[in-house]
Amino acid sequence: MESKLGVLNCKEDFPIFKQKIYGKSLVYLDNAATTQKPECVLSKITEAYTSINANVHRSIHYLGQMATEQYESARSTIKRHINAKHEREIILMSGATEALNMLASVFGSAFVDRDSEIVVTEMEHHSNLLPWKIICEQTRAKLVVLPVTQAGEIRIKDLKNVLNPRVKLAALTYISNVTGTVNPVKQFVDFSHCMGIPVLVDASQAIPHIRIDVQQLGCDFLAFSGHKVYGPTGTGALYINERYLDVLPPYKTGGEMVERVSLQEVVYKSPPYRFEAGTPNYIGAIGLGEALNYLDRMGLGNIEAHESALAQYALAQLKLFNDLRITGSPAKRSGAISFNIEGCNNYDIGTLLDKHGIAVRAGVHCAEPFVCALGLQSTLRISFGMYNTKEDIDSFCTALERCIKLLRQ
Amino acid sequence: MNSIQFEQQQIIETFSLFDDWMDKYTILIAYAKELERMPDNLKTDETLIKECQSNLWVSIERRGDQIFIKADSEVLIVKGIAALLIRLLSGKTAEEIRDTNLNLFKEIGLEEHITQTRANGLNALIQRIYSLCNSVN
């Protein structure tokens, strides 16, 4: 465990850690909310704005061509990173929320009616629950919710019980942002595909922690946000398997997604551009490409090993606290650990930890049905990034002990 | 200086004895734990000031020309803030409250140390108290 914990040592790559919070070193344990950015990403953004900034896909001038080239290069990087087959399967978006809302809308238009069912799980982030709830309300389709166990897992046998010819799509999160549960995505996809049901994977929490291979998983759709994988805010992608690309209608309409427009007829561009109306966050996308390149340079295997060792260490330390209950007990976990402490309010602890320079999150983490299903009102959550260290965990535990003592005085 | 201003000054001086915010929170939490219990029947939708999973109930009542405040919260720090308000203002006359410049939270530095939503909620609460005082004539 010790040797894996030292394998990354990359905090110096992230400028934000130079600053003090209330005079203390920053211990950032809220990576499930958003991640910090390495210098190379920040430099890439500045370089893009200062050397090649021009609108993409429209210009005949040098700057426009350079910007387009780098924007499309970012698309290629994302394609390689998740092992998609074609660049056109990567739709560049402002984040997972936009991606999931768009997919729900266009998929709903094309395939969902009052006789349909959509399957989601009880552990979904609101971004992968509410869009489907709304589509079902609009079409009078049925929303079927796969329950979670008290361990914070879904069961494939529950999935088998709900799959039937009326189900048009099954959606699940790869990794939970509350309990860190790693779901059996491949199995989920295989069973769904046996019944001809396409699968959407919300990879927002998975993308920074594990290798994602959409061809190996076989999923039909996959979404993630750039800001959760060390990239800029306002970036992300929706992967649409090629078999769905030409059957889904456009979502946002406007500039640059049309071949020609008259008042009588509109001919839309081919994917991915059909789904990318308006001026995209091209500088952001270029920054996201750099973030994924940085991840590749560090080695996802190294990151996974380091974070796994960190999580094991953190769990062992947390178990030493009396009256501390870890949320869920999934067989496979990554990223986030949630817990509650008897007699202490999570907002009090979070506020007091903040004064130690320690950033955690308290609440329902935009997954209220999941937190309620586990019998809780809220949790305190720590979530790891590649720059977190054993010393971060030690500082967190020391501060946590002090906070509990103060609240219980 | 009226009694509210005197008490406010005393509280400011108590907090100023400590530089470390953990010590200031210790005082705030002590105030929270001393706060008189708010009866459950007063915890209604009308008295609830809700902020993401950290509920605060505040009931403000006028009896004659006096204002009475009761409060409770699941969050000790928030309850402590309410306790300070109650200590200063509850049982006082509307005239005394109107004549007081309530700058306690700014002077002890609390405004910089609570979330924007909570600060907005606190300000809204103080405004509610003042407008109730202004309606007493």
Tab-separated table of C-alpha atoms in Angstrom, chain A residues 22 345 347-348 351-352 355-356 364 368 377 402 406-409, chain B residues 20-22 25-26 29-30 33 52-54 74-77 113:
chain	number	residue	atom	x	y	z
A	22	TYR	CA	-7.179	30.710	6.526
A	345	ASN	CA	-24.424	17.667	12.161
A	347	TYR	CA	-22.854	21.087	8.098
A	348	ASP	CA	-21.212	21.860	11.426
A	351	THR	CA	-17.818	24.320	8.313
A	352	LEU	CA	-15.291	23.561	11.039
A	355	LYS	CA	-11.443	26.510	8.960
A	356	HIS	CA	-8.629	23.955	8.906
A	364	VAL	CA	-27.278	15.025	-0.490
A	368	GLU	CA	-31.365	12.918	-2.946
A	377	GLN	CA	-30.854	12.917	5.553
A	402	ARG	CA	-10.806	18.153	16.797
A	406	LEU	CA	-15.653	20.769	19.847
A	407	LEU	CA	-19.180	19.834	18.810
A	408	ARG	CA	-19.525	17.370	21.632
A	409	GLN	CA	-18.164	19.653	24.363
B	20	ASP	CA	-8.463	31.480	15.955
B	21	TRP	CA	-11.834	30.818	14.335
B	22	MET	CA	-12.078	27.442	16.040
B	25	TYR	CA	-16.885	28.728	16.974
B	26	THR	CA	-16.443	27.256	20.459
B	29	ILE	CA	-21.598	26.595	19.890
B	30	ALA	CA	-21.759	27.296	23.637
B	33	LYS	CA	-26.304	24.808	23.543
B	52	CYS	CA	-30.046	22.733	1.574
B	53	GLN	CA	-30.507	20.249	4.408
B	54	SER	CA	-29.720	22.749	7.171
B	74	GLU	CA	-30.153	21.149	13.370
B	75	VAL	CA	-26.866	22.934	12.646
B	76	LEU	CA	-25.183	24.117	15.858
B	77	ILE	CA	-23.323	26.963	14.181
B	113	HIS	CA	-17.305	32.926	7.440
